[in-house]
PDB file of C-alpha atoms and ligand atoms in Angstrom:
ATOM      1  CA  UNK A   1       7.805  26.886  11.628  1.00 36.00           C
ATOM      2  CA  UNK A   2      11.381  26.176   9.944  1.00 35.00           C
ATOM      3  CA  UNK A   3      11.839  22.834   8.417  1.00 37.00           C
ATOM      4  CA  UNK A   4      14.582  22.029  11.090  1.00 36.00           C
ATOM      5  CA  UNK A   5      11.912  22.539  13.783  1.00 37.00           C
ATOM      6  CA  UNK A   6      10.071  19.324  13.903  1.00 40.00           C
ATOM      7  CA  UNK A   7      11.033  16.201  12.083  1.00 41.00           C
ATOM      8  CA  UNK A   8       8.695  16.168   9.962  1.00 41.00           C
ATOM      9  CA  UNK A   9      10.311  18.807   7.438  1.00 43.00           C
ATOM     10  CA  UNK A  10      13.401  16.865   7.831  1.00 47.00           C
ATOM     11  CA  UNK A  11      14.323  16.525   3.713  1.00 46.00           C
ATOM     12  CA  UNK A  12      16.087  13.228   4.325  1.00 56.00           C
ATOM     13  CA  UNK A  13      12.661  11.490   4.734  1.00 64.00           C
ATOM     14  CA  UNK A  14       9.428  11.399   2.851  1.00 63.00           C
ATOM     15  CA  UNK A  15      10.488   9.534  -0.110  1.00 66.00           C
ATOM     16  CA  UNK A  16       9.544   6.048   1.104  1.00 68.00           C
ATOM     17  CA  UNK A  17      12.006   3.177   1.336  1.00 70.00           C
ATOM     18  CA  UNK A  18      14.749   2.953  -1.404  1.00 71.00           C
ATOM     19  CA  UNK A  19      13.132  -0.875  -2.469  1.00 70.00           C
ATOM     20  CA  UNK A  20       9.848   0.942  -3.017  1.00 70.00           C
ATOM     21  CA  UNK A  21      10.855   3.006  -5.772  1.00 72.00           C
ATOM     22  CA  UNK A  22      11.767   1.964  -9.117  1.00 73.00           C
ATOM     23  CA  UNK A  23      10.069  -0.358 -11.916  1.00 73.00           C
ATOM     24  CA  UNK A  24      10.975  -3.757  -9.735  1.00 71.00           C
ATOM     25  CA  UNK A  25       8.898  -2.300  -6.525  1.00 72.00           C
ATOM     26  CA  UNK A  26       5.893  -1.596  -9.574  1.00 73.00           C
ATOM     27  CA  UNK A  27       6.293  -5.249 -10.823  1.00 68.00           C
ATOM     28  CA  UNK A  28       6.096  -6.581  -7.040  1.00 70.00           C
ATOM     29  CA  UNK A  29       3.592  -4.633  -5.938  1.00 70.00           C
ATOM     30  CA  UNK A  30       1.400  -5.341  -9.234  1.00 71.00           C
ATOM     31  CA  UNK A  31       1.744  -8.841  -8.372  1.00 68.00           C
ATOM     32  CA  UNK A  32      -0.208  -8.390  -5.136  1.00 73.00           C
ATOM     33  CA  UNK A  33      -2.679  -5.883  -6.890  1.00 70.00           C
ATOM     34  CA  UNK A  34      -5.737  -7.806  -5.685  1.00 71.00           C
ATOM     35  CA  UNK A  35      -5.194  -7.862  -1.747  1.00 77.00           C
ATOM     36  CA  UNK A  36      -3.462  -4.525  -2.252  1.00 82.00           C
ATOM     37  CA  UNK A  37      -7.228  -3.165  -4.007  1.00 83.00           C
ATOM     38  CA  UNK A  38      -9.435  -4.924  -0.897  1.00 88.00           C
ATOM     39  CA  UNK A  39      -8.398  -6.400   2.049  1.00 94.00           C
ATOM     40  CA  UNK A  40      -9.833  -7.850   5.314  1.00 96.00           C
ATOM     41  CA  UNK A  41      -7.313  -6.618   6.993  1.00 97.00           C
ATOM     42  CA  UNK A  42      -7.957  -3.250   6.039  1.00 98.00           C
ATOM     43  CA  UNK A  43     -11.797  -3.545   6.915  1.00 97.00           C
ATOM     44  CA  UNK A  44     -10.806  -4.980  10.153  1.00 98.00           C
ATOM     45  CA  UNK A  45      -8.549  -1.966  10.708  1.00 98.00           C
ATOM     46  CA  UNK A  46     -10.668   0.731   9.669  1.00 98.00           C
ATOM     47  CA  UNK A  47     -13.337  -1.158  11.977  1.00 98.00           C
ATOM     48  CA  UNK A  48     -11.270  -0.732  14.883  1.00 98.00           C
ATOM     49  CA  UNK A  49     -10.996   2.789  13.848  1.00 98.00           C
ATOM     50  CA  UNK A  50     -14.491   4.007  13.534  1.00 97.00           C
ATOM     51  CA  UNK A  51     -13.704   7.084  11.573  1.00 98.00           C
ATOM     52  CA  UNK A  52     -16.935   9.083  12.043  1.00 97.00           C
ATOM     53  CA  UNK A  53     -18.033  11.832  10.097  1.00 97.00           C
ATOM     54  CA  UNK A  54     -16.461  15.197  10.284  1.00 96.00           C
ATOM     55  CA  UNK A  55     -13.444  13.466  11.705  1.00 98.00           C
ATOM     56  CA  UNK A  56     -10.133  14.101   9.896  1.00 98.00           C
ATOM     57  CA  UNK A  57      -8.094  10.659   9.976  1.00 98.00           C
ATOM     58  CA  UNK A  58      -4.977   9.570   8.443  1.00 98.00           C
ATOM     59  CA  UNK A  59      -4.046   6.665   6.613  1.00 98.00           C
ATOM     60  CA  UNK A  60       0.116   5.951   6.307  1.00 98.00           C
ATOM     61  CA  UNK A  61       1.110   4.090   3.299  1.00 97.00           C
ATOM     62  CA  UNK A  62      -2.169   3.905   2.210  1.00 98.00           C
ATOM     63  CA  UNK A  63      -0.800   2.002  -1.272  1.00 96.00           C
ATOM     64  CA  UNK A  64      -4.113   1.686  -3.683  1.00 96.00           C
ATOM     65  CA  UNK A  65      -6.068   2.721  -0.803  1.00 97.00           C
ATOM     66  CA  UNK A  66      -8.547  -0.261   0.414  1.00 97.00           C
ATOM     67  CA  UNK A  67      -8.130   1.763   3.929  1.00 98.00           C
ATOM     68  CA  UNK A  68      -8.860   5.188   2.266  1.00 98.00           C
ATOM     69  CA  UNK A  69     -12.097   4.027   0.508  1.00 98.00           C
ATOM     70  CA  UNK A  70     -13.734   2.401   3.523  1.00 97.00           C
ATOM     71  CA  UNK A  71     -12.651   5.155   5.960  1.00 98.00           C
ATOM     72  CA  UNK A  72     -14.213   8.163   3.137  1.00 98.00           C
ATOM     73  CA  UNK A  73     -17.197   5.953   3.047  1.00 97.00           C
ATOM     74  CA  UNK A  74     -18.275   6.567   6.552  1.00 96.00           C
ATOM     75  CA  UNK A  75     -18.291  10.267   6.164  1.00 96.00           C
ATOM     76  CA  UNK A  76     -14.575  10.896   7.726  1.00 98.00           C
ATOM     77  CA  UNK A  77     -12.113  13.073   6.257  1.00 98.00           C
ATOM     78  CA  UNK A  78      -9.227  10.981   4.804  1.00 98.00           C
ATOM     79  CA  UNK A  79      -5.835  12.066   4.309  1.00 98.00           C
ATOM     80  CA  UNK A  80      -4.174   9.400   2.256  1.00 98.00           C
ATOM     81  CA  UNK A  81      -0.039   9.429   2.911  1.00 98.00           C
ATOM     82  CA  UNK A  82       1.877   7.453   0.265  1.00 97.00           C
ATOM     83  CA  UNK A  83       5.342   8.187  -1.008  1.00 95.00           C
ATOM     84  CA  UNK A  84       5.506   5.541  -3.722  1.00 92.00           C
ATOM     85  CA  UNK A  85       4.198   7.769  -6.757  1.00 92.00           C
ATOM     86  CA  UNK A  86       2.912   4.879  -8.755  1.00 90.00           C
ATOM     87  CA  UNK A  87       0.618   3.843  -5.462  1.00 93.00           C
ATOM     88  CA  UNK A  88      -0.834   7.653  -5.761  1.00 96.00           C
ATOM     89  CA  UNK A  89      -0.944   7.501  -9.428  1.00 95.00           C
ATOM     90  CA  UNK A  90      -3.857   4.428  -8.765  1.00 95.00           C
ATOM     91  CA  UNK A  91      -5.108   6.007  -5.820  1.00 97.00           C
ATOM     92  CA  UNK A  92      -5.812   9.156  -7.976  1.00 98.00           C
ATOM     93  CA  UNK A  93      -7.685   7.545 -10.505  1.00 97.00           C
ATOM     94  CA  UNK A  94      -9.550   4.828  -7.837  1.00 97.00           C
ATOM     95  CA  UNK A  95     -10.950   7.858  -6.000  1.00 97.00           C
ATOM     96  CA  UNK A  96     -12.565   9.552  -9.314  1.00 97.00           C
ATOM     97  CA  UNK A  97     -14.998   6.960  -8.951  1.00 96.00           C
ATOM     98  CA  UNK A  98     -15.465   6.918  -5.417  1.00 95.00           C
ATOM     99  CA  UNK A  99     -19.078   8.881  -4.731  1.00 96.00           C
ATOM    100  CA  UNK A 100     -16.969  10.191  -1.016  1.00 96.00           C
ATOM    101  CA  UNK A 101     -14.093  11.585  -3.181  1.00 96.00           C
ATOM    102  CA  UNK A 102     -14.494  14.662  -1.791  1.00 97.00           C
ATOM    103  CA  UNK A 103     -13.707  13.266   1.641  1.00 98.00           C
ATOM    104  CA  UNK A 104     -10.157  11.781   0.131  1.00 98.00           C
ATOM    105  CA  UNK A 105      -6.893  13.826  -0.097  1.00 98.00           C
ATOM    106  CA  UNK A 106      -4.275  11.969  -1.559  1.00 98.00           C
ATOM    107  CA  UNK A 107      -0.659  13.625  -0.546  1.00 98.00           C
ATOM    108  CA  UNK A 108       2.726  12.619  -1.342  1.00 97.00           C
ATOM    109  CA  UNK A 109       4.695  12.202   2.350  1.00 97.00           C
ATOM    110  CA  UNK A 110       6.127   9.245   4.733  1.00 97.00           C
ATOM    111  CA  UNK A 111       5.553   7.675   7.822  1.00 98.00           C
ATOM    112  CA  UNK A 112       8.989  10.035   8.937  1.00 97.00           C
ATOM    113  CA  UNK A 113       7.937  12.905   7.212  1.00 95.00           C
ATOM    114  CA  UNK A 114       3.540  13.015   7.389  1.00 98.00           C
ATOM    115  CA  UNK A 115       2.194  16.009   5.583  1.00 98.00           C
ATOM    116  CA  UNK A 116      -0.522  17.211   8.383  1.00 98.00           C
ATOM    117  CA  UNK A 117      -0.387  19.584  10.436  1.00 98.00           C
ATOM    118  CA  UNK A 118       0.461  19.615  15.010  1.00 98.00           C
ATOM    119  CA  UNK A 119      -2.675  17.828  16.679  1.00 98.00           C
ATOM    120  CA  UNK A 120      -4.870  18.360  13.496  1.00 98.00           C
ATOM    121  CA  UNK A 121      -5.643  14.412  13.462  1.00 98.00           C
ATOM    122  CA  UNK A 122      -8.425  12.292  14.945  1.00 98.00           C
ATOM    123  CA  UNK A 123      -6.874   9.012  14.225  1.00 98.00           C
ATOM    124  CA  UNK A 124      -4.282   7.066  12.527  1.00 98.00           C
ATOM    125  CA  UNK A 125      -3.285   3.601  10.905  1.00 98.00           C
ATOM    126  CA  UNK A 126      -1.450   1.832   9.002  1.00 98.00           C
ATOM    127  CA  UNK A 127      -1.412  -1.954   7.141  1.00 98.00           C
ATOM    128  CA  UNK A 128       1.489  -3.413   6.069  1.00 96.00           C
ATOM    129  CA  UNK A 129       3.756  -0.760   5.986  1.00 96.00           C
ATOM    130  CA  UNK A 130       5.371  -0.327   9.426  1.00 97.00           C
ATOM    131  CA  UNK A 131       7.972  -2.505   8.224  1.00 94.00           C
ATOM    132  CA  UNK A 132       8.629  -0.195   5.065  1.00 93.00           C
ATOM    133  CA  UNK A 133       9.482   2.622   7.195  1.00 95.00           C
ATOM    134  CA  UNK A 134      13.096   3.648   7.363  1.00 93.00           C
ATOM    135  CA  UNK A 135      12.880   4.831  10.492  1.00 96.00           C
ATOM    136  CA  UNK A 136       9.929   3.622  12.691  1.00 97.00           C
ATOM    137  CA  UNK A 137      11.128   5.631  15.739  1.00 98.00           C
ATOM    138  CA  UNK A 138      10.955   8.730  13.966  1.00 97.00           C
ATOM    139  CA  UNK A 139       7.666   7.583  12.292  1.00 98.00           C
ATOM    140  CA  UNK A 140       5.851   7.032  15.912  1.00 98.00           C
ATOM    141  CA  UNK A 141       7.010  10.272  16.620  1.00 98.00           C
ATOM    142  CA  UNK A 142       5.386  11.859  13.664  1.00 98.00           C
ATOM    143  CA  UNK A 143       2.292  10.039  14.673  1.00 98.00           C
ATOM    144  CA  UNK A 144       2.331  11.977  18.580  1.00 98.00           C
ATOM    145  CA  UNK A 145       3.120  15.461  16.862  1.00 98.00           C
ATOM    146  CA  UNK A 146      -0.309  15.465  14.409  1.00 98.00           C
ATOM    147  CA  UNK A 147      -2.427  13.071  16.518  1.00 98.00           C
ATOM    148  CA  UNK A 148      -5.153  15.542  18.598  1.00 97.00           C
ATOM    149  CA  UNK A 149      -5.041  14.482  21.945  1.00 96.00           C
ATOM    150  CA  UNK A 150      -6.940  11.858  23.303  1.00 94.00           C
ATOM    151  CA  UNK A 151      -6.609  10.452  19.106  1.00 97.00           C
ATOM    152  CA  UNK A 152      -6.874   6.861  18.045  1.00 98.00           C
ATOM    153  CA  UNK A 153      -3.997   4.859  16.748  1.00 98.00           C
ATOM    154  CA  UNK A 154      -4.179   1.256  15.031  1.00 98.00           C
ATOM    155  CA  UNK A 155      -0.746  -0.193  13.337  1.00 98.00           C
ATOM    156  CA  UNK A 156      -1.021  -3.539  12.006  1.00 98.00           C
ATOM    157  CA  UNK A 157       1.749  -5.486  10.138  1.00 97.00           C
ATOM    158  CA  UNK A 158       0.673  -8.901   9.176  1.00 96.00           C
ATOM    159  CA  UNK A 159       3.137 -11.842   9.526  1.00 94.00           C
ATOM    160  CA  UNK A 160       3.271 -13.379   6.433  1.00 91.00           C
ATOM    161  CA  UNK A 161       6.727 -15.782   7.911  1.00 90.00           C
ATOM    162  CA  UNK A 162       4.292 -17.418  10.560  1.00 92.00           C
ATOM    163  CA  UNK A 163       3.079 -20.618   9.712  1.00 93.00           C
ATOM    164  CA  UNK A 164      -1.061 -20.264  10.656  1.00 94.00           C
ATOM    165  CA  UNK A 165      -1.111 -17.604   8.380  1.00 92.00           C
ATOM    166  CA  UNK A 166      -3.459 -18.472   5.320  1.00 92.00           C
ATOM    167  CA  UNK A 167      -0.331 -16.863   2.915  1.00 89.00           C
ATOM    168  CA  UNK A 168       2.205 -18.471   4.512  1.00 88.00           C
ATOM    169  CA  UNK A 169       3.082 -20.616   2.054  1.00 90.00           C
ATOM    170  CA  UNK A 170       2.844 -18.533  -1.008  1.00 84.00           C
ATOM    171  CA  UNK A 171       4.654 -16.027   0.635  1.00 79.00           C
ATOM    172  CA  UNK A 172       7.278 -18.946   1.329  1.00 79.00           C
ATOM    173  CA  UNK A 173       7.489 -19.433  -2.543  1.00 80.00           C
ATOM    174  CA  UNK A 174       7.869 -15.777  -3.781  1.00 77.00           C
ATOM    175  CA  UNK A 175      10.117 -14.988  -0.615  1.00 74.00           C
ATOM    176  CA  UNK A 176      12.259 -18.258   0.207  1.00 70.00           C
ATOM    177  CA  UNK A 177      15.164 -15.881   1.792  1.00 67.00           C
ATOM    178  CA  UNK A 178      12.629 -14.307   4.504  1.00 68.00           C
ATOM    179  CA  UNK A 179      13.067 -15.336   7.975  1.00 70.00           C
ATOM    180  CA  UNK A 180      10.448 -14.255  11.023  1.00 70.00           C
ATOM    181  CA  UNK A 181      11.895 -10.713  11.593  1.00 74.00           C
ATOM    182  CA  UNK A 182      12.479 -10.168   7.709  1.00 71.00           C
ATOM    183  CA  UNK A 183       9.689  -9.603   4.785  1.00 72.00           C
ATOM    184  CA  UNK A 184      11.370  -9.580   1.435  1.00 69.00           C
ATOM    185  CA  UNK A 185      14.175  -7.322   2.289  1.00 71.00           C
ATOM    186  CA  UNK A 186      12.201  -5.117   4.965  1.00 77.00           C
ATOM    187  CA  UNK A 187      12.153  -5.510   8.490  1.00 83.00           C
ATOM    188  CA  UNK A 188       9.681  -6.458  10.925  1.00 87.00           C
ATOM    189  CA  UNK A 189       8.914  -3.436  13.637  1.00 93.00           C
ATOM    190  CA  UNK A 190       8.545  -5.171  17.218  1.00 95.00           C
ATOM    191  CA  UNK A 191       5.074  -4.540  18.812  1.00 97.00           C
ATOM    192  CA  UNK A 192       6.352  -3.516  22.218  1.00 97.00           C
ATOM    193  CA  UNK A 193       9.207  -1.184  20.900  1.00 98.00           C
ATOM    194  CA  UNK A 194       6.764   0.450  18.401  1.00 98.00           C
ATOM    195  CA  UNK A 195       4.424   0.961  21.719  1.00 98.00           C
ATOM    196  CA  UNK A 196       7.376   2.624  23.697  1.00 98.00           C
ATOM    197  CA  UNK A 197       8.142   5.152  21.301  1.00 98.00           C
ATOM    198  CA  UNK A 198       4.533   5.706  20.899  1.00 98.00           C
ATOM    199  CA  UNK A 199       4.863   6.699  24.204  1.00 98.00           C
ATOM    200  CA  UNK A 200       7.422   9.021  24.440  1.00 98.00           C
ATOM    201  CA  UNK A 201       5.834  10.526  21.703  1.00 98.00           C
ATOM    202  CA  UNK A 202       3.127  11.561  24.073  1.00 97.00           C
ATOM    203  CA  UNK A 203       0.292   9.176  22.404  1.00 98.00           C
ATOM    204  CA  UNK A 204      -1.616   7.789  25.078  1.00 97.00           C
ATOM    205  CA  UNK A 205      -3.636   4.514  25.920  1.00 97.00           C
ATOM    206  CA  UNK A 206      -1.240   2.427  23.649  1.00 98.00           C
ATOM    207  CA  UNK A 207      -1.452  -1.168  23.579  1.00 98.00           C
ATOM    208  CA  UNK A 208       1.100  -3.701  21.789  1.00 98.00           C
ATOM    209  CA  UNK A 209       0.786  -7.075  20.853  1.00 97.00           C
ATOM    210  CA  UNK A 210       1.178 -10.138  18.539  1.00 96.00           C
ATOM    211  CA  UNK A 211      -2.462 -11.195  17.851  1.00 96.00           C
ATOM    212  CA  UNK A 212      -4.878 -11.976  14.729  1.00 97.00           C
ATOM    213  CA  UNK A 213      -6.591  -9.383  12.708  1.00 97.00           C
ATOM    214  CA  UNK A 214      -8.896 -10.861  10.360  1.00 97.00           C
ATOM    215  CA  UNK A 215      -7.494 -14.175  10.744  1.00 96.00           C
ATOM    216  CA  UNK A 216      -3.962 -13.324  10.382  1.00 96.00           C
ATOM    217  CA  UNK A 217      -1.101 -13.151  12.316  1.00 97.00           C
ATOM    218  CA  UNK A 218      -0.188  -9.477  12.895  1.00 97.00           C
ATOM    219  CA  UNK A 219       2.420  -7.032  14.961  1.00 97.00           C
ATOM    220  CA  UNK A 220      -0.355  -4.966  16.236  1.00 98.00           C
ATOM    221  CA  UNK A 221       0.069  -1.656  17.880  1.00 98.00           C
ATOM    222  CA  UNK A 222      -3.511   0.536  19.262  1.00 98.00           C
ATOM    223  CA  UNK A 223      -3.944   3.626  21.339  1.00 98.00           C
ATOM    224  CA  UNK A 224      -7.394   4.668  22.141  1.00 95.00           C
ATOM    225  CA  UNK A 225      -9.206   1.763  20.504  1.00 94.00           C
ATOM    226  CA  UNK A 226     -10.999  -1.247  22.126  1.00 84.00           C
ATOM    227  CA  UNK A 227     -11.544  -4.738  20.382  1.00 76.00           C
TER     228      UNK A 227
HETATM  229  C1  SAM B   1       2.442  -3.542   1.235  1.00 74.44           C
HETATM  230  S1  SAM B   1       2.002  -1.886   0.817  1.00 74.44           S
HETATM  231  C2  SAM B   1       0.545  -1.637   1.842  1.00 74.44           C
HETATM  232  C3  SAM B   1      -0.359  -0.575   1.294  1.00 74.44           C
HETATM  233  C4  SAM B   1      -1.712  -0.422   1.992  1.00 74.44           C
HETATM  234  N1  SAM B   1      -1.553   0.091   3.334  1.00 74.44           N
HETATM  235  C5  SAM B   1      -2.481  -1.719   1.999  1.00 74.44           C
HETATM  236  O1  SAM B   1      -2.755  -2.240   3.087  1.00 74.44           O
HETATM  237  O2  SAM B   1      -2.820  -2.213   0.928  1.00 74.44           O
HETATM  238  C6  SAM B   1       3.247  -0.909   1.655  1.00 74.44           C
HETATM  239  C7  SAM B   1       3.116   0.572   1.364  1.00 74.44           C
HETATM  240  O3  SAM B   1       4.023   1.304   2.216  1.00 74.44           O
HETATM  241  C8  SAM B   1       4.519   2.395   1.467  1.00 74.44           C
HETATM  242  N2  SAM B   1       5.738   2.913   2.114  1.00 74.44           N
HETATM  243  C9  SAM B   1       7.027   2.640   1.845  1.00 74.44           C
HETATM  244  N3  SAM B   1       7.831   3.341   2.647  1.00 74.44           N
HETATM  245  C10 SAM B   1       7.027   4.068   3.460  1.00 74.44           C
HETATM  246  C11 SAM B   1       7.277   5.008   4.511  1.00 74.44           C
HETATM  247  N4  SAM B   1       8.508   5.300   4.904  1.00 74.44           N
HETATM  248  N5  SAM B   1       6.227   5.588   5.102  1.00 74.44           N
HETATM  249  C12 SAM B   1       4.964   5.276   4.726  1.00 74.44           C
HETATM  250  N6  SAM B   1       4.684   4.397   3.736  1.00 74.44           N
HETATM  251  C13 SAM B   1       5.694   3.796   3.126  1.00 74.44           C
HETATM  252  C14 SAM B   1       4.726   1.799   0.088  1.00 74.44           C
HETATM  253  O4  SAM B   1       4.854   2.789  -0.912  1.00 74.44           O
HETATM  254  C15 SAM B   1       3.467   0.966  -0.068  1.00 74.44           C
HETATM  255  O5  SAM B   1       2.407   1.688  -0.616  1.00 74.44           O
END
């Protein structure tokens, strides 16, 4: 297949968003290096995915890799998307001491641009990133084209701008400019227009809403999941 075949290979994408890249985006994202090591939104999300073993799943902008290390735990097969090289850089060295590091392959690629091959995926997410991507359409379409069919799907963004979350008002402090569709300087992907283009990308069973995960206040998009 030519690169101008299927979006994917398009060269404009894969490199992440331009604020990702650069020693600022290292300095912010060390600053949230704790919830960005373990989260309970990532165990939450990789709950509602069930990776099983043998399954090959597929974690987009998997940062430091709290997804990754919970998914390769249960026996799955984790492919860990991240364009941001310093995220891969600690990814790399986190999964040396991970006893399923076998289980965790760690490639450089985007939501718009995801290094897997047609229908070669059991299932999919992705935390906090959705509203990195620079271009979510073209992302959900990258999601239908390696998803097998019949795959699971869980996107969560949480929403750091709404009050009853627990962050809200740190996140207030560090980000006094954000507003509710805004998260400093990136912005939000709507549930219900994320689940539409899920659709035409030929993903079925997808569900959109605004609901808790964990606790917190989240854009969260599903296909093939319950709970
Ligand atoms: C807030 S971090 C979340 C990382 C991880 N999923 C977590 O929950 O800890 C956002 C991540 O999205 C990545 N990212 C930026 N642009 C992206 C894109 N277009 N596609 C996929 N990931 C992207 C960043 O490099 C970063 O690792």
């Amino acid at each position: 297949m030519s690169d101008h075949e299927h979006p994917g290979h398009d060269h404009r994408y894969g490199h992440g968003h331009e604020r990702d890249r650069g020693l600022v985006a290292m300095v912010r994202y060390l600053g949230h290096a704790p919830e960005m090591w373990w989260s309970d939104v990532n165990t939450a999300v990789v709950d509602l995915v069930s990776p099983q073993a043998g399954e090959q799943v597929l974690d987009i902008g998997a940062g430091m890799g709290p997804g990754v290390v919970a998914a390769a735990a249960r026996g799955a097969t984790v492919v860990a998307v991240e364009p941001t090289p310093f995220m891969r850089r600690v990814l790399t060295v986190r999964r040396l001491w991970q006893r399923a590091r076998s289980h965790i392959d760690i490639r450089s690629g985007a939501a718009e641009k995801l290094p897997a091959d047609d229908a070669s995926i059991d299932a999919v997410w992705a935390v906090n990133t959705m509203h990195h991507w620079v271009d979510p359409e073209r992302g959900a379409a990258e999601i239908g084209r390696v998803l097998r069919t019949g795959g699971r799907v869980v996107l969560v963004d949480e929403n750091f701008t709404d009050p009853s979350h627990p962050d809200y008002e740190e996140f207030g402090r560090r980000h006094s400019s954000d507003d509710e569709n805004h998260h400093h300087g990136f912005t939000m992907v709507d549930a219900e227009q994320m689940g539409d283009w899920l659709r035409a990308a030929g993903v079925a069973d997808v569900e959109a809403s605004v609901r808790t995960v964990a606790g917190r206040p989240s854009t969260v998009v599903t296909a093939g999941v319950t709970g």
